[in-house]
Coordinates of C-alpha atoms in Angstrom, one line a residue:
M1 CA -95.4 -76.5 -14.0
K2 CA -92.5 -74.4 -15.1
F3 CA -90.1 -77.3 -14.9
K4 CA -92.5 -79.6 -16.8
G5 CA -92.6 -77.0 -19.6
L6 CA -88.8 -76.8 -19.7
N7 CA -88.5 -80.6 -19.6
K8 CA -90.9 -80.8 -22.6
V9 CA -88.9 -78.3 -24.5
W10 CA -85.6 -80.1 -23.7
S11 CA -87.2 -83.4 -24.7
R12 CA -88.1 -81.9 -28.1
I13 CA -84.6 -80.6 -28.6
L14 CA -83.1 -84.0 -27.8
N15 CA -85.6 -85.6 -30.2
I16 CA -84.6 -83.3 -33.0
L17 CA -80.9 -83.9 -32.2
F18 CA -81.5 -87.7 -32.3
W19 CA -83.3 -87.6 -35.6
S20 CA -80.6 -85.4 -37.1
I21 CA -78.7 -88.6 -37.8
I22 CA -80.9 -88.7 -41.0
S23 CA -79.4 -85.3 -42.1
A24 CA -75.9 -86.6 -41.2
A25 CA -76.4 -89.6 -43.4
F26 CA -77.6 -87.8 -46.6
I27 CA -75.5 -84.7 -46.4
G28 CA -72.1 -86.0 -47.5
P29 CA -69.4 -85.1 -50.1
G30 CA -71.9 -86.3 -52.8
T31 CA -74.3 -83.5 -51.7
V32 CA -71.5 -80.9 -51.7
T33 CA -70.2 -82.0 -55.1
T34 CA -73.6 -82.3 -56.8
A35 CA -75.2 -79.2 -55.3
T36 CA -72.1 -77.1 -55.9
K37 CA -72.0 -78.2 -59.6
A38 CA -75.8 -77.4 -59.9
G39 CA -75.1 -73.9 -58.6
S40 CA -72.0 -73.5 -60.8
D41 CA -73.7 -74.7 -64.0
F42 CA -77.2 -73.2 -63.6
Q43 CA -77.0 -70.6 -60.8
F44 CA -80.3 -70.8 -58.8
Q45 CA -82.5 -72.5 -61.5
L46 CA -82.4 -75.9 -60.0
L47 CA -83.2 -75.0 -56.4
W48 CA -86.7 -76.4 -57.0
A49 CA -85.1 -79.8 -57.5
L50 CA -83.7 -79.6 -53.9
S51 CA -87.1 -78.5 -52.7
F52 CA -88.7 -81.5 -54.3
S53 CA -86.0 -83.9 -53.1
T54 CA -86.4 -82.7 -49.5
V55 CA -90.1 -83.4 -49.7
A56 CA -89.4 -86.8 -51.3
C57 CA -86.9 -87.7 -48.5
L58 CA -89.5 -86.6 -45.9
V59 CA -92.2 -88.8 -47.5
L60 CA -90.1 -91.9 -47.5
Q61 CA -88.4 -91.4 -44.1
E62 CA -91.8 -90.8 -42.5
A63 CA -93.3 -93.9 -44.1
S64 CA -90.3 -96.0 -43.0
A65 CA -90.4 -94.8 -39.4
R66 CA -94.2 -95.0 -39.2
S67 CA -94.3 -98.6 -40.4
T68 CA -91.8 -99.5 -37.6
I69 CA -93.9 -97.7 -35.0
Y70 CA -97.2 -99.4 -36.0
S71 CA -95.8 -102.8 -36.9
G72 CA -93.0 -103.2 -34.3
M73 CA -90.8 -104.3 -37.2
N74 CA -88.0 -102.2 -38.8
L75 CA -88.0 -101.9 -42.6
G76 CA -85.8 -104.9 -43.2
Q77 CA -88.0 -107.1 -41.0
A78 CA -91.1 -105.8 -42.6
I79 CA -89.9 -106.7 -46.1
K80 CA -88.8 -110.1 -44.8
Y81 CA -92.4 -110.6 -43.4
H82 CA -94.0 -109.4 -46.6
Y83 CA -92.3 -112.1 -48.6
M84 CA -92.6 -114.8 -46.0
G85 CA -93.2 -118.3 -47.5
K86 CA -92.5 -117.1 -51.0
R87 CA -89.7 -118.3 -53.3
A88 CA -88.6 -114.7 -54.0
Q89 CA -87.9 -114.1 -50.3
V90 CA -84.2 -115.2 -50.2
P91 CA -83.1 -113.6 -53.5
I92 CA -84.8 -110.3 -52.6
L93 CA -83.3 -110.2 -49.1
V94 CA -79.9 -111.0 -50.4
L95 CA -80.3 -108.4 -53.2
I96 CA -81.3 -105.7 -50.6
V97 CA -78.5 -106.5 -48.1
G98 CA -75.8 -106.9 -50.8
A99 CA -76.8 -103.8 -52.6
I100 CA -76.9 -101.7 -49.4
I101 CA -73.6 -103.0 -48.2
L102 CA -71.9 -102.4 -51.6
G103 CA -73.6 -99.0 -51.8
C104 CA -72.4 -98.0 -48.4
A105 CA -68.9 -99.2 -49.3
A106 CA -68.9 -97.1 -52.4
Y107 CA -70.2 -94.1 -50.4
E108 CA -67.6 -94.7 -47.7
T109 CA -64.8 -94.0 -50.1
G110 CA -66.3 -90.7 -51.2
N111 CA -67.1 -89.8 -47.6
I112 CA -63.5 -90.3 -46.4
L113 CA -62.0 -88.6 -49.4
G114 CA -64.5 -85.7 -49.2
S115 CA -63.7 -85.1 -45.5
V116 CA -60.0 -85.2 -46.3
E117 CA -60.5 -82.6 -49.0
G118 CA -62.4 -80.4 -46.5
I119 CA -59.5 -80.5 -44.0
S120 CA -57.0 -80.0 -46.9
L121 CA -58.8 -76.7 -47.7
V122 CA -58.0 -75.5 -44.2
F123 CA -54.6 -77.1 -43.8
P124 CA -53.2 -77.5 -47.3
K125 CA -49.8 -78.7 -46.2
L126 CA -51.0 -81.5 -44.0
D127 CA -50.3 -85.0 -45.4
K128 CA -53.6 -86.4 -46.6
R129 CA -52.7 -89.9 -45.4
I130 CA -52.4 -88.6 -41.8
I131 CA -55.8 -87.0 -42.2
V132 CA -57.2 -90.4 -43.4
G133 CA -55.7 -92.1 -40.4
I134 CA -57.2 -89.6 -37.9
I135 CA -60.6 -89.8 -39.5
A136 CA -60.5 -93.6 -39.5
L137 CA -59.5 -93.7 -35.8
I138 CA -62.4 -91.4 -34.7
A139 CA -64.9 -93.1 -36.9
G140 CA -63.9 -96.5 -35.5
L141 CA -64.3 -95.3 -31.9
A142 CA -67.7 -93.8 -32.7
L143 CA -68.9 -97.1 -34.3
S144 CA -67.7 -99.0 -31.2
L145 CA -70.2 -97.1 -29.0
K146 CA -72.8 -99.6 -27.7
S147 CA -75.6 -97.0 -27.5
L148 CA -77.3 -96.1 -30.8
R149 CA -78.7 -93.0 -29.2
S150 CA -75.1 -91.9 -28.2
I151 CA -74.0 -92.3 -31.8
A152 CA -77.1 -90.4 -33.1
N153 CA -76.6 -87.5 -30.7
F154 CA -72.9 -87.3 -31.6
M155 CA -73.8 -87.1 -35.3
G156 CA -76.6 -84.6 -34.6
S157 CA -74.2 -82.1 -33.0
F158 CA -72.0 -82.3 -36.1
V159 CA -75.0 -81.6 -38.3
F160 CA -75.7 -78.3 -36.5
V161 CA -72.0 -77.3 -36.9
M162 CA -72.2 -78.3 -40.6
G163 CA -75.4 -76.3 -41.0
F164 CA -73.8 -73.2 -39.4
T165 CA -70.7 -73.3 -41.7
F166 CA -72.5 -73.8 -45.0
I167 CA -75.4 -71.4 -44.3
T168 CA -73.0 -68.8 -43.0
T169 CA -70.9 -69.1 -46.2
A170 CA -74.0 -68.8 -48.3
V171 CA -75.4 -65.8 -46.5
L172 CA -72.1 -63.8 -46.6
S173 CA -71.8 -64.4 -50.3
H174 CA -74.9 -62.1 -50.6
P175 CA -77.0 -64.2 -53.1
P176 CA -79.9 -62.4 -54.8
V177 CA -83.0 -63.2 -52.7
E178 CA -85.4 -62.8 -55.7
E179 CA -83.6 -65.3 -57.8
I180 CA -83.5 -67.7 -54.8
M181 CA -87.2 -67.5 -54.2
H182 CA -87.9 -67.9 -58.0
G183 CA -85.7 -70.9 -58.2
L184 CA -87.3 -72.5 -55.1
V185 CA -90.9 -72.4 -56.3
M186 CA -90.7 -72.2 -60.1
P187 CA -89.7 -75.5 -61.6
S188 CA -87.8 -75.1 -64.8
L189 CA -85.4 -77.3 -66.8
P190 CA -82.7 -75.3 -68.5
D191 CA -82.4 -76.0 -72.3
T192 CA -78.9 -77.4 -71.8
P193 CA -77.8 -81.0 -72.3
G194 CA -77.4 -82.8 -69.0
A195 CA -79.7 -80.5 -67.0
G196 CA -82.2 -83.3 -66.5
L197 CA -79.5 -85.7 -65.3
L198 CA -78.3 -83.1 -62.8
V199 CA -81.8 -82.8 -61.4
L200 CA -81.9 -86.5 -60.9
G201 CA -78.5 -86.2 -59.2
L202 CA -79.8 -83.7 -56.7
V203 CA -82.7 -86.1 -55.9
G204 CA -80.3 -89.1 -55.7
T205 CA -78.0 -87.3 -53.3
T206 CA -80.9 -86.4 -50.9
V207 CA -83.0 -89.6 -51.0
V208 CA -80.5 -92.2 -50.0
P209 CA -81.6 -95.9 -49.8
Y210 CA -79.5 -96.9 -46.7
D211 CA -80.9 -93.8 -44.9
L212 CA -84.4 -95.4 -45.0
F213 CA -83.1 -98.5 -43.2
L214 CA -81.1 -96.3 -40.8
G215 CA -84.2 -94.2 -39.9
S216 CA -86.3 -97.3 -39.4
N217 CA -83.7 -99.0 -37.1
V218 CA -83.2 -96.0 -34.8
V219 CA -86.9 -95.8 -33.9
Q220 CA -87.2 -96.3 -30.1
K221 CA -89.9 -98.5 -28.5
D222 CA -91.5 -95.5 -26.8
T223 CA -91.5 -93.2 -29.8
T224 CA -94.9 -91.8 -30.8
V225 CA -95.9 -90.9 -34.3
T226 CA -96.2 -87.2 -33.4
D227 CA -92.7 -87.1 -31.9
M228 CA -91.3 -89.0 -34.9
R229 CA -92.9 -86.7 -37.4
I230 CA -91.6 -83.6 -35.6
G231 CA -88.1 -85.0 -35.3
I232 CA -87.9 -86.2 -38.9
S233 CA -89.5 -83.1 -40.3
V234 CA -87.0 -80.7 -38.6
A235 CA -84.0 -83.0 -39.4
V236 CA -84.9 -83.5 -43.1
I237 CA -85.9 -79.8 -43.7
L238 CA -82.7 -78.6 -42.0
G239 CA -80.8 -81.0 -44.3
G240 CA -82.6 -79.6 -47.3
I241 CA -81.7 -76.0 -46.3
I242 CA -78.1 -77.0 -45.9
S243 CA -78.1 -78.5 -49.4
M244 CA -79.6 -75.3 -50.8
A245 CA -77.0 -73.2 -49.0
I246 CA -74.3 -75.4 -50.7
L247 CA -75.9 -74.8 -54.1
C248 CA -75.9 -71.0 -53.4
V249 CA -72.2 -71.2 -52.6
G250 CA -71.7 -73.0 -55.9
T251 CA -73.2 -70.1 -57.8
E252 CA -70.1 -68.0 -56.8
M253 CA -67.9 -70.1 -59.1
T254 CA -69.6 -68.8 -62.3
R255 CA -71.5 -65.7 -61.2
G256 CA -71.0 -63.1 -64.0
F257 CA -69.7 -65.7 -66.5
T258 CA -71.4 -66.2 -69.8
P259 CA -73.2 -69.6 -70.2
E260 CA -70.5 -70.7 -72.7
A261 CA -67.7 -69.8 -70.3
A262 CA -69.4 -71.4 -67.3
K263 CA -69.9 -74.6 -69.3
N264 CA -66.1 -75.0 -69.9
L265 CA -65.2 -74.8 -66.2
E266 CA -64.4 -78.2 -64.7
F267 CA -65.5 -78.5 -61.1
S268 CA -62.8 -79.0 -58.5
Y269 CA -62.4 -78.2 -54.8
K270 CA -59.4 -76.1 -55.6
L271 CA -61.3 -74.0 -58.0
L272 CA -64.1 -73.6 -55.4
S273 CA -61.5 -72.5 -52.9
N274 CA -60.0 -69.9 -55.2
T275 CA -63.5 -68.6 -55.9
L276 CA -64.4 -68.2 -52.3
V277 CA -61.1 -66.3 -51.6
L278 CA -61.7 -63.9 -54.5
N279 CA -65.4 -63.3 -53.8
I280 CA -65.7 -63.5 -50.0
G281 CA -62.3 -63.8 -48.4
Q282 CA -59.8 -66.4 -47.1
W283 CA -61.8 -67.1 -44.0
A284 CA -64.7 -68.4 -46.2
V285 CA -62.4 -71.2 -47.3
Y286 CA -61.8 -72.2 -43.7
V287 CA -65.5 -72.2 -42.8
F288 CA -66.5 -74.1 -46.0
G289 CA -63.6 -76.5 -45.4
F290 CA -64.8 -77.4 -41.9
G291 CA -68.3 -77.8 -43.3
M292 CA -67.0 -80.2 -46.0
F293 CA -65.1 -82.1 -43.4
A294 CA -68.2 -82.4 -41.2
A295 CA -70.3 -83.6 -44.1
G296 CA -67.8 -86.3 -45.0
F297 CA -67.0 -87.3 -41.5
T298 CA -70.6 -87.8 -40.3
S299 CA -71.4 -89.8 -43.4
A300 CA -68.3 -91.9 -42.9
I301 CA -69.9 -93.1 -39.7
T302 CA -73.5 -93.4 -40.8
S303 CA -72.6 -95.5 -43.9
P304 CA -71.0 -98.4 -42.0
L305 CA -73.6 -98.1 -39.3
A306 CA -76.5 -98.3 -41.8
S307 CA -75.0 -101.3 -43.6
A308 CA -74.7 -103.2 -40.3
L309 CA -78.2 -102.3 -39.1
T310 CA -79.7 -103.4 -42.5
A311 CA -77.9 -106.7 -42.4
R312 CA -78.9 -107.3 -38.8
S313 CA -82.6 -106.4 -39.4
I314 CA -82.9 -109.1 -42.0
F315 CA -80.5 -111.9 -41.0
E316 CA -80.3 -111.6 -37.2
K317 CA -81.2 -114.7 -35.2
K318 CA -82.4 -114.6 -31.6
D319 CA -82.6 -117.1 -28.8
E320 CA -85.6 -117.9 -26.6
K321 CA -84.9 -114.9 -24.3
G322 CA -84.8 -112.5 -27.3
N323 CA -81.0 -112.1 -27.2
S324 CA -79.1 -111.9 -30.5
K325 CA -77.2 -115.1 -31.3
N326 CA -75.1 -113.6 -34.2
G327 CA -75.1 -109.9 -33.4
H328 CA -71.3 -109.6 -33.3
I329 CA -71.2 -110.5 -37.0
F330 CA -73.0 -107.4 -38.0
K331 CA -70.7 -105.2 -36.0
W332 CA -67.9 -106.5 -38.2
V333 CA -70.0 -105.5 -41.3
S334 CA -69.6 -101.9 -40.3
Y335 CA -65.9 -102.3 -39.7
V336 CA -65.4 -103.9 -43.1
V337 CA -67.2 -101.1 -44.9
L338 CA -65.1 -98.5 -42.9
L339 CA -61.9 -100.5 -43.9
I340 CA -62.8 -100.4 -47.6
G341 CA -63.2 -96.6 -47.4
I342 CA -59.9 -96.2 -45.4
T343 CA -58.0 -98.4 -47.9
L344 CA -59.1 -96.5 -50.9
G345 CA -58.5 -93.3 -49.0
F346 CA -54.9 -94.2 -48.4
L347 CA -54.5 -95.0 -52.1
Q348 CA -55.4 -91.4 -52.8
I349 CA -58.1 -92.1 -55.4
K350 CA -59.5 -88.8 -56.9
P351 CA -62.5 -87.8 -54.7
V352 CA -64.9 -86.5 -57.4
P353 CA -65.0 -89.6 -59.6
A354 CA -65.4 -91.8 -56.4
I355 CA -68.3 -89.7 -55.3
V356 CA -70.0 -89.7 -58.7
A357 CA -69.7 -93.5 -58.8
A358 CA -71.4 -93.8 -55.5
Q359 CA -74.2 -91.5 -56.6
A360 CA -74.7 -93.7 -59.7
F361 CA -74.9 -96.9 -57.5
N362 CA -77.4 -95.1 -55.2
G363 CA -79.6 -94.6 -58.3
L364 CA -79.7 -98.3 -58.9
I365 CA -80.7 -99.3 -55.4
L366 CA -83.2 -96.6 -54.6
P367 CA -86.1 -97.7 -56.9
F368 CA -86.2 -101.2 -55.4
V369 CA -86.2 -99.8 -51.8
A370 CA -88.9 -97.3 -52.6
V371 CA -91.2 -100.0 -54.2
F372 CA -90.6 -102.3 -51.2
L373 CA -91.5 -99.5 -48.8
F374 CA -94.6 -98.7 -50.9
M375 CA -95.7 -102.3 -50.5
V376 CA -95.0 -102.4 -46.8
V377 CA -97.1 -99.3 -45.9
N378 CA -100.0 -100.7 -47.9
N379 CA -99.9 -104.1 -46.3
P380 CA -102.6 -104.4 -43.7
A381 CA -101.0 -107.5 -42.2
I382 CA -98.0 -105.4 -41.3
M383 CA -99.5 -102.0 -40.7
G384 CA -102.9 -103.0 -39.4
V385 CA -106.2 -102.1 -41.2
D386 CA -106.4 -98.7 -39.6
H387 CA -102.9 -97.6 -40.3
V388 CA -102.2 -98.4 -43.9
N389 CA -101.5 -95.4 -46.2
G390 CA -104.2 -92.9 -46.8
V391 CA -105.0 -91.4 -50.2
F392 CA -102.6 -88.4 -49.8
S393 CA -99.8 -90.5 -48.5
N394 CA -100.2 -92.9 -51.5
V395 CA -100.2 -90.0 -54.0
C396 CA -97.0 -88.8 -52.5
M397 CA -95.5 -92.3 -52.6
V398 CA -96.5 -92.8 -56.2
V399 CA -94.8 -89.5 -57.3
V400 CA -91.6 -90.3 -55.3
T401 CA -91.5 -93.9 -56.6
W402 CA -91.8 -92.6 -60.2
V403 CA -88.9 -90.2 -59.7
T404 CA -86.7 -92.9 -58.2
L405 CA -87.5 -95.2 -61.1
V406 CA -86.5 -92.5 -63.6
L407 CA -83.2 -92.2 -61.6
G408 CA -82.6 -95.9 -61.7
I409 CA -83.4 -96.3 -65.4
V410 CA -81.1 -93.4 -66.3
N411 CA -78.2 -94.8 -64.3
V412 CA -78.6 -98.3 -65.8
T413 CA -78.8 -96.9 -69.3
K414 CA -75.7 -94.8 -68.8
S415 CA -73.8 -97.7 -67.4
V416 CA -74.7 -99.9 -70.4
V417 CA -73.9 -97.2 -72.9
S418 CA -70.5 -96.5 -71.3
M419 CA -69.5 -100.1 -72.0
M420 CA -70.4 -99.8 -75.7
D421 CA -67.7 -98.2 -77.9
G422 CA -68.9 -95.4 -80.2
V423 CA -72.5 -95.4 -78.8
Q424 CA -73.8 -92.0 -77.6
V425 CA -77.2 -91.1 -76.2
S426 CA -78.7 -87.6 -76.1
P427 CA -79.2 -86.6 -72.4
D428 CA -82.6 -85.1 -73.3
A429 CA -83.7 -88.3 -75.1
L430 CA -82.5 -90.4 -72.3
F431 CA -84.3 -88.3 -69.7
G432 CA -87.6 -88.4 -71.8
S433 CA -87.5 -92.1 -72.5
A434 CA -86.7 -93.0 -68.8
S435 CA -89.5 -90.8 -67.6
A436 CA -92.0 -92.5 -69.9
L437 CA -90.9 -96.1 -69.0
A438 CA -90.8 -95.2 -65.3
L439 CA -94.4 -93.9 -65.5
L440 CA -95.6 -97.1 -67.0
I441 CA -93.9 -99.2 -64.4
T442 CA -95.2 -97.0 -61.6
V443 CA -98.8 -97.3 -62.8
L444 CA -98.5 -101.1 -63.0
V445 CA -96.9 -101.4 -59.5
T446 CA -99.5 -99.1 -58.0
I447 CA -102.4 -101.0 -59.4
H448 CA -100.9 -104.3 -58.2
I449 CA -100.3 -102.9 -54.6
L450 CA -103.7 -101.3 -54.2
A451 CA -105.6 -104.3 -55.6
K452 CA -103.7 -106.7 -53.3
R453 CA -104.3 -104.3 -50.3
K454 CA -108.1 -104.3 -51.1
R455 CA -108.2 -108.1 -51.2
E456 CA -106.3 -108.5 -47.9
I457 CA -108.4 -106.0 -46.0
K458 CA -111.6 -107.7 -47.2
Q459 CA -110.2 -111.1 -46.1
M460 CA -109.2 -109.7 -42.7
L461 CA -112.6 -108.1 -42.1
Q462 CA -114.4 -111.3 -43.1
S463 CA -112.3 -113.4 -40.8
Q464 CA -113.0 -111.0 -37.9
Q465 CA -116.8 -111.2 -38.5
S466 CA -116.7 -115.0 -38.6

């Protein structure tokens, strides 16, 4: 009995370690940059945005994994099935795969550059090109592993190291507990231009489109819904706590500054390093640097992996025995994404603009994936009549879908405006207009999905009775 109990505990630990690949995927240099800037600009006022984005990530990841367990299809296959026999199928599938691969390639550049910046904080005299080469070699070896569980466990161990470094740095900076608790549970939007966009940035850096395909693809055949929910919950909540710790570290950059003085500070890793030395000590730079490296390195592996898994889930062909006929092609997808990141890393592109560009691209893809997932979990032909979303799950999905649409509309508008000389849009006006338009789209999409679900359930029940 004693050994059975120990085996059960060990099984739970391995399950959590396995699902920590989700945390490894969304905690990257983008998270570090965005969360640090949020702390630097607004202290603890935007912690609630990370609370919300953690819940949103949990809602979508759980739905994606649950659909795989009940349907036997991963998210890519489920979307393919949903549009089977329809003209829109091929364009939609090409859009999804193309967007995910391009998004992963954009992220990969930021991931590698971010991990290089982390090591550079610890070893400032080390040639950055050498660091890029070492990271590329280790990432390539990790991607060559045949066992997905081995890759996941490898990533999971890095997540716990990363969590230790960031949380330790945050705790030893002695942040005010009362302000943290207030920021966590009391939503407020500072009356400052750009605050709304930064909130969306915090959501966008936590709820990552390719992460949904990754989580769906790593579900094992013998995984139960209970084990999945425990593993995903711990992994995502741990990831949220790490992001919050990073935000707390960011507050050190402007603590004691006036709002006007804080506004004029331009974020850089060098400035962050100097701040940590002054406020905590030189050792804090080393700890934070290793955490930054771990964040970039883990994401440098999960981005190529997710792009390959997404492409395979949609376009893989199998023979009569169930063996893949074109599986080797998708392995090369991961290497191409890695190669893009390595190439731009060797060119020494500035990391912060590359990371911001990847975040913007993420905002364009995410609404589509969220809507497709919303359709899948409400499709009785995929989920089964007894396992389609309940009322509470649908309410959560509606809220999350609305937020992702706001994020997407804002990013599209900003991209269009940036190409028009002399045209400027107020951040607050942009945020308000995007929110209203996203609400209208969300309502229409929800009505369509639920009406279609009702018709299909009725037809399925009638066919069973006859």
